[in-house]
Every structure is written in structure tokens, then in C-alpha cells.
Amino acid sequence: MSNSNVKSDYLRGLKDGVPIGLGYIPLAIACGIATSKAGIPFLLSQLMEILIYSGSGLTAAITLFKGGETVVIMYALAILVANCRYMIFSMSLAQRLDPSMNLIERILVGALNTDEVFGVVIKEKGYIKFKYFLGVATMPFVCFALGNALGSFTTDLLPDFISSALGIIIYAMFIALIVPSAKESKPIFVVVAIALIISIIFECIPAVTQFLSAGWIVILCAIITSAIGALLFPVEEKEEV
Amino acid sequence: MSVQSLIYAILAMGVVMLVLRVIPILFKKKIKNKFFNSFLAYIPYAVLTSMIFPEVFSSTSGVVSASIGVVAAVILSYFGQSLLVVSLSSALVVFVVEQIMRLYL
């Protein structure tokens, strides 16, 4: 592979990662504000942000800390429960990564993966190259770290009209990831429709929203939907969906 | 909680996250089971859809602006616009709708 190709893979990824980065800014600022309000020192807040690097994980950690939890193992358990979905993302990713990736590259892919990065890179045709992944993951990581730092030093959120407009960016990006595939493939269209119906049903059952966190509802809905999809429309080997 | 035990807690959480994210990626062996492969192929679409709804409707300051933003995103992506164009346009639409509502309602 030529150098220019390597470069363009990274740049192409960088561009695809911009909406994720922008969408993370209000989220990261909110996390920074929450950690500083909880009394976590700035450097530890940054360390926590980088090591956990997941909105749901950080929320779980901050909630425990504010509640005065002192047992270290409880923090580890909370993170485990809040982020089980990453195992499924990583399993799905593992099937699609460029087989020539070395150990360090694979570890980096795992460490820099998020729900949103996963949603973008998995749409690559064929194998996902390391440079492309790194490109996509760059802006989200930088924006999350900067947003968190900014939030730690401000006492107030972004102006309402800005955080409101930024708030929809990630969801609009998800829609842009789904619609073209659903338009071209009937199985994907049906899978999206089933996920939508199950999501709405879950939302209407008070017991579900009361006892399960948003992360668990998403993973439960996704597992049921994908299992139905796999039964209705089995994918042939090497076939692209 | 002391700063020292907070550091331990942060490190423990970091290790758990790394294990969850990295271990499944280290397995290079391809999965042969047809059902499981199909399941993994549909996971992204199922996850994305269930992450959008219903959360998107509380992502802006009101259900009306969010719904119009969603419609804008669906139309633009149906006509093949890029991720960046779709997401920034949708944010712009939300911004404009909220300004109009502020002025006239």
C-alpha cells in the first residue's frame, strides 16, 4: 500500500469522526461539571475520563462517588454492569478488523472504541483498516478530553441554544448511518423497524424503565432484535449486509 | 473517600473497561456459526436504532425542535448526504426552529 493511501485512510476517518467529536462536547462538559461538583480533583477527573472513556461509565462512577461509596470493587462492578455492551461491540468489530493488525493496534482499537465510533467504522466496506479507525477515533477522543477539562473549570453549561443544537448531532449522525442501508437492504429495514418497535414497547413498560438503566435497555433491545433478524434473514458467508 | 482510594477505584474501573473492550478484539479466529455471524451483522443497526429512540426527543430543549431535526436528518440521509452534512444541517435546523419558536410562541 502506498503512503498516500495510508494518509487518505486516516483523513477520511478523521472527517467521519468530526460529527462524533462535536456531539461529545456538551456531553464531556457535563461530565467535567459533574466531577468537579462531586469534588473530584481536576487531574483525577481527566485520568478517569481517559481511562473509562464512556459517558455511561463516567455517570455510574460519579453517582457512586457522590453517594459516598468507598469500596473499590463496587466501582469496578458498576462499570462492568454499565458497559457490558462493549463486549458485543468488540466481538462484532473483531470479525471485521484488518487481519494484518498487530497486538498494539488491536489494543488501541479496543481502548478508543465507543458506541458512536463503532457505529461509524462498522459501516466500512470490507476490512476495517487501522489508519481509518484511528482517524475516526481521533476527534471524539480529543473533544471528550477538552470538553471534560472545560467543564471542570466552568460552573455553568454552554448557552442553552448551543447545547440544544449540539445535542441532536449524534442522533442525526446515527440516522445518517442507518437510513442509506435501510433504503438498500430489506433485512436491514426490517431489523431497524423491529428495533424501533421494541424500543417503544420498552419505553411504555414502567417496570423496564424503572429497573433497567438506559444502557441495559439498549443492549436488551439490540440482542432481541438481532436474534430475530438472524433467524429471519441469515447472512451468507462473505455477504455484505 | 480519600484521594488514594479514589485513584485505586479509577484504576480498577480503567482495567475493567480495557478488559471489556480489548479482550474480544484479540481473538483473530473467524466465527463460523451462521446464526451468530448474522446476529453480529445486525447488531450495529439494532444498537443504533435503539440508541436513537426515544432519547433523541429529549436531546434538544423541546420535542418539537427535536422532531423537526429528526425529519431533516432522515430526508438528507435518504438523499445520500454525508455524515457531516446530515448532522450539521440537523443541528442548524434545530437552532433555527428554536429561534423561531422563541420569537413567535
PDB file of C-alpha atoms in Angstrom, chain A:
ATOM      1  CA  MET A   1       0.000   0.000   0.000  1.00  0.00           C
ATOM      2  CA  SER A   2       1.345   3.435  -0.924  1.00  0.00           C
ATOM      3  CA  ASN A   3       1.876   6.229   1.590  1.00  0.00           C
ATOM      4  CA  SER A   4      -0.773   8.471   0.072  1.00  0.00           C
ATOM      5  CA  ASN A   5      -3.309   5.690   0.525  1.00  0.00           C
ATOM      6  CA  VAL A   6      -2.431   5.334   4.193  1.00  0.00           C
ATOM      7  CA  LYS A   7      -2.767   9.088   4.646  1.00  0.00           C
ATOM      8  CA  SER A   8      -6.094   9.288   2.889  1.00  0.00           C
ATOM      9  CA  ASP A   9      -7.492   6.443   5.008  1.00  0.00           C
ATOM     10  CA  TYR A  10      -6.618   8.430   8.128  1.00  0.00           C
ATOM     11  CA  LEU A  11      -8.008  11.698   6.747  1.00  0.00           C
ATOM     12  CA  ARG A  12     -11.176  10.017   5.552  1.00  0.00           C
ATOM     13  CA  GLY A  13     -11.642   8.639   9.059  1.00  0.00           C
ATOM     14  CA  LEU A  14     -10.862  11.999  10.641  1.00  0.00           C
ATOM     15  CA  LYS A  15     -13.667  13.582   8.606  1.00  0.00           C
ATOM     16  CA  ASP A  16     -16.141  10.824   9.556  1.00  0.00           C
ATOM     17  CA  GLY A  17     -15.238  11.385  13.209  1.00  0.00           C
ATOM     18  CA  VAL A  18     -15.988  15.134  13.252  1.00  0.00           C
ATOM     19  CA  PRO A  19     -19.743  14.813  13.958  1.00  0.00           C
ATOM     20  CA  ILE A  20     -18.997  12.424  16.837  1.00  0.00           C
ATOM     21  CA  GLY A  21     -16.465  14.868  18.306  1.00  0.00           C
ATOM     22  CA  LEU A  22     -18.882  17.801  18.056  1.00  0.00           C
ATOM     23  CA  GLY A  23     -21.621  15.723  19.640  1.00  0.00           C
ATOM     24  CA  TYR A  24     -19.341  14.762  22.533  1.00  0.00           C
ATOM     25  CA  ILE A  25     -18.568  18.371  23.513  1.00  0.00           C
ATOM     26  CA  PRO A  26     -21.763  19.115  25.516  1.00  0.00           C
ATOM     27  CA  LEU A  27     -21.637  15.585  26.983  1.00  0.00           C
ATOM     28  CA  ALA A  28     -17.990  15.974  28.064  1.00  0.00           C
ATOM     29  CA  ILE A  29     -18.612  19.436  29.524  1.00  0.00           C
ATOM     30  CA  ALA A  30     -21.495  17.977  31.535  1.00  0.00           C
ATOM     31  CA  CYS A  31     -19.189  15.177  32.788  1.00  0.00           C
ATOM     32  CA  GLY A  32     -16.500  17.730  33.750  1.00  0.00           C
ATOM     33  CA  ILE A  33     -19.022  19.833  35.649  1.00  0.00           C
ATOM     34  CA  ALA A  34     -20.403  16.761  37.421  1.00  0.00           C
ATOM     35  CA  THR A  35     -16.941  15.575  38.533  1.00  0.00           C
ATOM     36  CA  SER A  36     -15.878  18.994  39.789  1.00  0.00           C
ATOM     37  CA  LYS A  37     -19.191  19.425  41.630  1.00  0.00           C
ATOM     38  CA  ALA A  38     -18.671  15.985  43.195  1.00  0.00           C
ATOM     39  CA  GLY A  39     -15.321  17.256  44.473  1.00  0.00           C
ATOM     40  CA  ILE A  40     -13.031  15.131  42.313  1.00  0.00           C
ATOM     41  CA  PRO A  41      -9.721  16.976  41.660  1.00  0.00           C
ATOM     42  CA  PHE A  42      -9.100  18.115  38.067  1.00  0.00           C
ATOM     43  CA  LEU A  43      -6.220  15.730  37.282  1.00  0.00           C
ATOM     44  CA  LEU A  44      -8.126  12.725  38.618  1.00  0.00           C
ATOM     45  CA  SER A  45     -11.174  13.782  36.636  1.00  0.00           C
ATOM     46  CA  GLN A  46      -9.051  13.810  33.458  1.00  0.00           C
ATOM     47  CA  LEU A  47      -7.465  10.450  34.325  1.00  0.00           C
ATOM     48  CA  MET A  48     -10.928   8.984  34.946  1.00  0.00           C
ATOM     49  CA  GLU A  49     -12.205  10.418  31.669  1.00  0.00           C
ATOM     50  CA  ILE A  50      -9.329   8.920  29.665  1.00  0.00           C
ATOM     51  CA  LEU A  51      -9.348   5.502  31.373  1.00  0.00           C
ATOM     52  CA  ILE A  52     -13.117   4.994  31.378  1.00  0.00           C
ATOM     53  CA  TYR A  53     -13.894   6.985  28.209  1.00  0.00           C
ATOM     54  CA  SER A  54     -17.588   6.189  28.196  1.00  0.00           C
ATOM     55  CA  GLY A  55     -20.422   8.517  29.138  1.00  0.00           C
ATOM     56  CA  SER A  56     -22.446   5.788  30.836  1.00  0.00           C
ATOM     57  CA  GLY A  57     -19.360   4.557  32.710  1.00  0.00           C
ATOM     58  CA  LEU A  58     -18.466   8.041  33.938  1.00  0.00           C
ATOM     59  CA  THR A  59     -22.041   8.676  35.038  1.00  0.00           C
ATOM     60  CA  ALA A  60     -22.036   5.433  37.044  1.00  0.00           C
ATOM     61  CA  ALA A  61     -18.690   6.327  38.642  1.00  0.00           C
ATOM     62  CA  ILE A  62     -19.742   9.863  39.569  1.00  0.00           C
ATOM     63  CA  THR A  63     -23.040   8.621  41.005  1.00  0.00           C
ATOM     64  CA  LEU A  64     -21.225   6.148  43.265  1.00  0.00           C
ATOM     65  CA  PHE A  65     -18.660   8.737  44.355  1.00  0.00           C
ATOM     66  CA  LYS A  66     -21.333  11.288  45.227  1.00  0.00           C
ATOM     67  CA  GLY A  67     -23.180   8.581  47.160  1.00  0.00           C
ATOM     68  CA  GLY A  68     -20.058   8.146  49.307  1.00  0.00           C
ATOM     69  CA  GLU A  69     -19.164   4.625  48.124  1.00  0.00           C
ATOM     70  CA  THR A  70     -15.735   3.694  49.473  1.00  0.00           C
ATOM     71  CA  VAL A  71     -15.357   0.058  48.359  1.00  0.00           C
ATOM     72  CA  VAL A  72     -13.125  -0.068  45.271  1.00  0.00           C
ATOM     73  CA  ILE A  73     -14.650  -3.313  43.994  1.00  0.00           C
ATOM     74  CA  MET A  74     -18.101  -1.658  43.858  1.00  0.00           C
ATOM     75  CA  TYR A  75     -16.776   0.844  41.332  1.00  0.00           C
ATOM     76  CA  ALA A  76     -15.345  -1.950  39.199  1.00  0.00           C
ATOM     77  CA  LEU A  77     -18.663  -3.859  39.339  1.00  0.00           C
ATOM     78  CA  ALA A  78     -20.717  -0.787  38.450  1.00  0.00           C
ATOM     79  CA  ILE A  79     -18.545  -0.152  35.395  1.00  0.00           C
ATOM     80  CA  LEU A  80     -18.819  -3.812  34.400  1.00  0.00           C
ATOM     81  CA  VAL A  81     -22.615  -3.719  34.535  1.00  0.00           C
ATOM     82  CA  ALA A  82     -22.924  -0.306  32.857  1.00  0.00           C
ATOM     83  CA  ASN A  83     -20.690  -1.240  29.942  1.00  0.00           C
ATOM     84  CA  CYS A  84     -21.250  -4.915  29.104  1.00  0.00           C
ATOM     85  CA  ARG A  85     -22.354  -3.841  25.638  1.00  0.00           C
ATOM     86  CA  TYR A  86     -18.741  -3.101  24.711  1.00  0.00           C
ATOM     87  CA  MET A  87     -18.054  -6.845  24.685  1.00  0.00           C
ATOM     88  CA  ILE A  88     -20.625  -7.288  21.940  1.00  0.00           C
ATOM     89  CA  PHE A  89     -19.266  -4.295  20.001  1.00  0.00           C
ATOM     90  CA  SER A  90     -15.761  -5.690  20.242  1.00  0.00           C
ATOM     91  CA  MET A  91     -16.873  -9.174  19.147  1.00  0.00           C
ATOM     92  CA  SER A  92     -18.592  -7.623  16.164  1.00  0.00           C
ATOM     93  CA  LEU A  93     -15.518  -5.464  15.427  1.00  0.00           C
ATOM     94  CA  ALA A  94     -13.138  -8.429  15.719  1.00  0.00           C
ATOM     95  CA  GLN A  95     -14.857 -10.096  12.770  1.00  0.00           C
ATOM     96  CA  ARG A  96     -14.263  -7.053  10.577  1.00  0.00           C
ATOM     97  CA  LEU A  97     -10.785  -5.767  11.523  1.00  0.00           C
ATOM     98  CA  ASP A  98      -7.932  -5.935   9.025  1.00  0.00           C
ATOM     99  CA  PRO A  99      -6.265  -9.314   9.853  1.00  0.00           C
ATOM    100  CA  SER A 100      -2.813  -7.733   9.491  1.00  0.00           C
ATOM    101  CA  MET A 101      -3.336  -5.532  12.589  1.00  0.00           C
ATOM    102  CA  ASN A 102      -0.744  -6.232  15.282  1.00  0.00           C
ATOM    103  CA  LEU A 103      -1.333  -6.598  19.020  1.00  0.00           C
ATOM    104  CA  ILE A 104      -0.680  -2.930  19.891  1.00  0.00           C
ATOM    105  CA  GLU A 105      -3.026  -1.773  17.135  1.00  0.00           C
ATOM    106  CA  ARG A 106      -5.753  -4.145  18.332  1.00  0.00           C
ATOM    107  CA  ILE A 107      -5.410  -2.919  21.915  1.00  0.00           C
ATOM    108  CA  LEU A 108      -5.670   0.697  20.710  1.00  0.00           C
ATOM    109  CA  VAL A 109      -8.770  -0.141  18.677  1.00  0.00           C
ATOM    110  CA  GLY A 110     -10.383  -1.609  21.788  1.00  0.00           C
ATOM    111  CA  ALA A 111      -9.359   1.253  24.061  1.00  0.00           C
ATOM    112  CA  LEU A 112     -10.541   4.005  21.694  1.00  0.00           C
ATOM    113  CA  ASN A 113     -13.838   2.383  20.770  1.00  0.00           C
ATOM    114  CA  THR A 114     -17.127   3.961  21.792  1.00  0.00           C
ATOM    115  CA  ASP A 115     -20.757   3.339  20.805  1.00  0.00           C
ATOM    116  CA  GLU A 116     -20.559   6.091  18.206  1.00  0.00           C
ATOM    117  CA  VAL A 117     -17.119   5.191  16.797  1.00  0.00           C
ATOM    118  CA  PHE A 118     -18.308   1.585  16.487  1.00  0.00           C
ATOM    119  CA  GLY A 119     -21.430   2.690  14.603  1.00  0.00           C
ATOM    120  CA  VAL A 120     -19.307   4.594  12.085  1.00  0.00           C
ATOM    121  CA  VAL A 121     -16.388   2.206  11.466  1.00  0.00           C
ATOM    122  CA  ILE A 122     -18.572  -0.911  11.173  1.00  0.00           C
ATOM    123  CA  LYS A 123     -20.073   0.607   8.014  1.00  0.00           C
ATOM    124  CA  GLU A 124     -16.725   0.318   6.169  1.00  0.00           C
ATOM    125  CA  LYS A 125     -16.883  -1.958   3.157  1.00  0.00           C
ATOM    126  CA  GLY A 126     -14.626  -4.976   3.634  1.00  0.00           C
ATOM    127  CA  TYR A 127     -11.957  -4.964   6.356  1.00  0.00           C
ATOM    128  CA  ILE A 128     -11.599  -2.012   8.721  1.00  0.00           C
ATOM    129  CA  LYS A 129      -8.044  -0.669   8.400  1.00  0.00           C
ATOM    130  CA  PHE A 130      -6.178   0.576  11.483  1.00  0.00           C
ATOM    131  CA  LYS A 131      -5.494   4.025   9.957  1.00  0.00           C
ATOM    132  CA  TYR A 132      -9.162   4.523   9.179  1.00  0.00           C
ATOM    133  CA  PHE A 133     -10.177   3.504  12.703  1.00  0.00           C
ATOM    134  CA  LEU A 134      -7.576   5.828  14.222  1.00  0.00           C
ATOM    135  CA  GLY A 135      -8.851   8.669  12.027  1.00  0.00           C
ATOM    136  CA  VAL A 136     -12.444   8.177  13.173  1.00  0.00           C
ATOM    137  CA  ALA A 137     -11.427   7.845  16.838  1.00  0.00           C
ATOM    138  CA  THR A 138      -9.212  10.975  16.947  1.00  0.00           C
ATOM    139  CA  MET A 139     -11.751  13.813  17.123  1.00  0.00           C
ATOM    140  CA  PRO A 140     -14.067  12.057  19.617  1.00  0.00           C
ATOM    141  CA  PHE A 141     -11.139  11.403  21.995  1.00  0.00           C
ATOM    142  CA  VAL A 142      -9.724  14.939  21.743  1.00  0.00           C
ATOM    143  CA  CYS A 143     -13.144  16.597  22.052  1.00  0.00           C
ATOM    144  CA  PHE A 144     -14.110  14.472  25.049  1.00  0.00           C
ATOM    145  CA  ALA A 145     -10.851  15.288  26.865  1.00  0.00           C
ATOM    146  CA  LEU A 146     -11.078  19.030  26.082  1.00  0.00           C
ATOM    147  CA  GLY A 147     -14.789  19.194  26.919  1.00  0.00           C
ATOM    148  CA  ASN A 148     -14.186  17.449  30.233  1.00  0.00           C
ATOM    149  CA  ALA A 149     -11.365  19.871  31.075  1.00  0.00           C
ATOM    150  CA  LEU A 150     -13.537  22.839  30.110  1.00  0.00           C
ATOM    151  CA  GLY A 151     -16.390  21.513  32.253  1.00  0.00           C
ATOM    152  CA  SER A 152     -14.103  21.116  35.270  1.00  0.00           C
ATOM    153  CA  PHE A 153     -13.316  24.838  35.200  1.00  0.00           C
ATOM    154  CA  THR A 154     -16.706  26.270  34.394  1.00  0.00           C
ATOM    155  CA  THR A 155     -19.609  26.402  36.772  1.00  0.00           C
ATOM    156  CA  ASP A 156     -22.223  26.696  34.085  1.00  0.00           C
ATOM    157  CA  LEU A 157     -23.181  24.727  30.993  1.00  0.00           C
ATOM    158  CA  LEU A 158     -22.917  26.014  27.441  1.00  0.00           C
ATOM    159  CA  PRO A 159     -25.571  28.584  26.500  1.00  0.00           C
ATOM    160  CA  ASP A 160     -28.887  26.702  26.141  1.00  0.00           C
ATOM    161  CA  PHE A 161     -29.329  27.337  22.438  1.00  0.00           C
ATOM    162  CA  ILE A 162     -25.879  25.920  21.639  1.00  0.00           C
ATOM    163  CA  SER A 163     -26.084  22.768  23.747  1.00  0.00           C
ATOM    164  CA  SER A 164     -29.588  22.170  22.403  1.00  0.00           C
ATOM    165  CA  ALA A 165     -28.415  22.321  18.778  1.00  0.00           C
ATOM    166  CA  LEU A 166     -25.294  20.226  19.535  1.00  0.00           C
ATOM    167  CA  GLY A 167     -27.466  17.722  21.401  1.00  0.00           C
ATOM    168  CA  ILE A 168     -29.061  16.388  18.242  1.00  0.00           C
ATOM    169  CA  ILE A 169     -25.782  15.941  16.305  1.00  0.00           C
ATOM    170  CA  ILE A 170     -25.014  12.391  17.459  1.00  0.00           C
ATOM    171  CA  TYR A 171     -28.577  11.229  16.823  1.00  0.00           C
ATOM    172  CA  ALA A 172     -28.614  12.852  13.367  1.00  0.00           C
ATOM    173  CA  MET A 173     -25.349  11.038  12.665  1.00  0.00           C
ATOM    174  CA  PHE A 174     -26.891   7.711  13.767  1.00  0.00           C
ATOM    175  CA  ILE A 175     -29.793   8.387  11.397  1.00  0.00           C
ATOM    176  CA  ALA A 176     -27.326   9.084   8.570  1.00  0.00           C
ATOM    177  CA  LEU A 177     -25.674   5.721   9.346  1.00  0.00           C
ATOM    178  CA  ILE A 178     -28.937   3.765   9.266  1.00  0.00           C
ATOM    179  CA  VAL A 179     -31.072   5.314   6.509  1.00  0.00           C
ATOM    180  CA  PRO A 180     -28.912   4.578   3.428  1.00  0.00           C
ATOM    181  CA  SER A 181     -28.512   0.894   4.429  1.00  0.00           C
ATOM    182  CA  ALA A 182     -32.191   0.507   5.310  1.00  0.00           C
ATOM    183  CA  LYS A 183     -33.053   2.002   1.931  1.00  0.00           C
ATOM    184  CA  GLU A 184     -30.942  -0.548   0.042  1.00  0.00           C
ATOM    185  CA  SER A 185     -31.406  -3.714   2.107  1.00  0.00           C
ATOM    186  CA  LYS A 186     -34.768  -5.162   3.086  1.00  0.00           C
ATOM    187  CA  PRO A 187     -33.371  -7.212   6.003  1.00  0.00           C
ATOM    188  CA  ILE A 188     -31.773  -4.090   7.498  1.00  0.00           C
ATOM    189  CA  PHE A 189     -35.001  -2.143   7.001  1.00  0.00           C
ATOM    190  CA  VAL A 190     -36.907  -4.854   8.881  1.00  0.00           C
ATOM    191  CA  VAL A 191     -34.252  -5.006  11.644  1.00  0.00           C
ATOM    192  CA  VAL A 192     -34.464  -1.225  12.117  1.00  0.00           C
ATOM    193  CA  ALA A 193     -38.282  -1.415  12.229  1.00  0.00           C
ATOM    194  CA  ILE A 194     -38.198  -4.216  14.829  1.00  0.00           C
ATOM    195  CA  ALA A 195     -35.664  -2.295  16.978  1.00  0.00           C
ATOM    196  CA  LEU A 196     -37.887   0.772  16.801  1.00  0.00           C
ATOM    197  CA  ILE A 197     -40.986  -1.190  17.857  1.00  0.00           C
ATOM    198  CA  ILE A 198     -39.184  -2.954  20.730  1.00  0.00           C
ATOM    199  CA  SER A 199     -37.706   0.372  21.902  1.00  0.00           C
ATOM    200  CA  ILE A 200     -41.162   1.917  22.002  1.00  0.00           C
ATOM    201  CA  ILE A 201     -42.633  -1.111  23.806  1.00  0.00           C
ATOM    202  CA  PHE A 202     -39.834  -0.965  26.440  1.00  0.00           C
ATOM    203  CA  GLU A 203     -40.409   2.761  26.892  1.00  0.00           C
ATOM    204  CA  CYS A 204     -44.088   2.058  27.602  1.00  0.00           C
ATOM    205  CA  ILE A 205     -43.422  -0.563  30.305  1.00  0.00           C
ATOM    206  CA  PRO A 206     -42.782   1.290  33.582  1.00  0.00           C
ATOM    207  CA  ALA A 207     -41.067  -1.755  35.136  1.00  0.00           C
ATOM    208  CA  VAL A 208     -38.420  -1.734  32.394  1.00  0.00           C
ATOM    209  CA  THR A 209     -37.567   1.971  32.585  1.00  0.00           C
ATOM    210  CA  GLN A 210     -37.656   1.827  36.373  1.00  0.00           C
ATOM    211  CA  PHE A 211     -35.296  -1.088  36.934  1.00  0.00           C
ATOM    212  CA  LEU A 212     -33.008  -1.041  33.905  1.00  0.00           C
ATOM    213  CA  SER A 213     -30.577   1.735  33.029  1.00  0.00           C
ATOM    214  CA  ALA A 214     -30.633   3.198  29.508  1.00  0.00           C
ATOM    215  CA  GLY A 215     -27.516   1.173  28.614  1.00  0.00           C
ATOM    216  CA  TRP A 216     -29.172  -2.134  29.538  1.00  0.00           C
ATOM    217  CA  ILE A 217     -32.369  -1.276  27.688  1.00  0.00           C
ATOM    218  CA  VAL A 218     -30.330  -0.582  24.539  1.00  0.00           C
ATOM    219  CA  ILE A 219     -28.405  -3.849  24.760  1.00  0.00           C
ATOM    220  CA  LEU A 220     -31.517  -5.905  25.569  1.00  0.00           C
ATOM    221  CA  CYS A 221     -33.380  -4.364  22.648  1.00  0.00           C
ATOM    222  CA  ALA A 222     -30.388  -4.897  20.335  1.00  0.00           C
ATOM    223  CA  ILE A 223     -29.931  -8.566  21.329  1.00  0.00           C
ATOM    224  CA  ILE A 224     -33.626  -9.418  20.841  1.00  0.00           C
ATOM    225  CA  THR A 225     -33.750  -7.533  17.534  1.00  0.00           C
ATOM    226  CA  SER A 226     -30.550  -9.014  16.085  1.00  0.00           C
ATOM    227  CA  ALA A 227     -31.594 -12.525  17.106  1.00  0.00           C
ATOM    228  CA  ILE A 228     -34.929 -12.081  15.296  1.00  0.00           C
ATOM    229  CA  GLY A 229     -33.043 -10.611  12.314  1.00  0.00           C
ATOM    230  CA  ALA A 230     -30.600 -13.529  12.249  1.00  0.00           C
ATOM    231  CA  LEU A 231     -33.498 -16.037  12.323  1.00  0.00           C
ATOM    232  CA  LEU A 232     -35.494 -14.251   9.596  1.00  0.00           C
ATOM    233  CA  PHE A 233     -32.589 -13.319   7.303  1.00  0.00           C
ATOM    234  CA  PRO A 234     -29.467 -15.452   7.854  1.00  0.00           C
ATOM    235  CA  VAL A 235     -26.413 -13.793   6.281  1.00  0.00           C
ATOM    236  CA  GLU A 236     -24.429 -15.943   3.860  1.00  0.00           C
ATOM    237  CA  GLU A 237     -20.671 -16.208   4.380  1.00  0.00           C
ATOM    238  CA  LYS A 238     -18.779 -13.256   2.808  1.00  0.00           C
ATOM    239  CA  GLU A 239     -22.017 -11.466   2.076  1.00  0.00           C
ATOM    240  CA  GLU A 240     -22.125  -7.761   2.882  1.00  0.00           C
ATOM    241  CA  VAL A 241     -25.172  -6.536   4.762  1.00  0.00           C
TER     242      VAL A 241
END
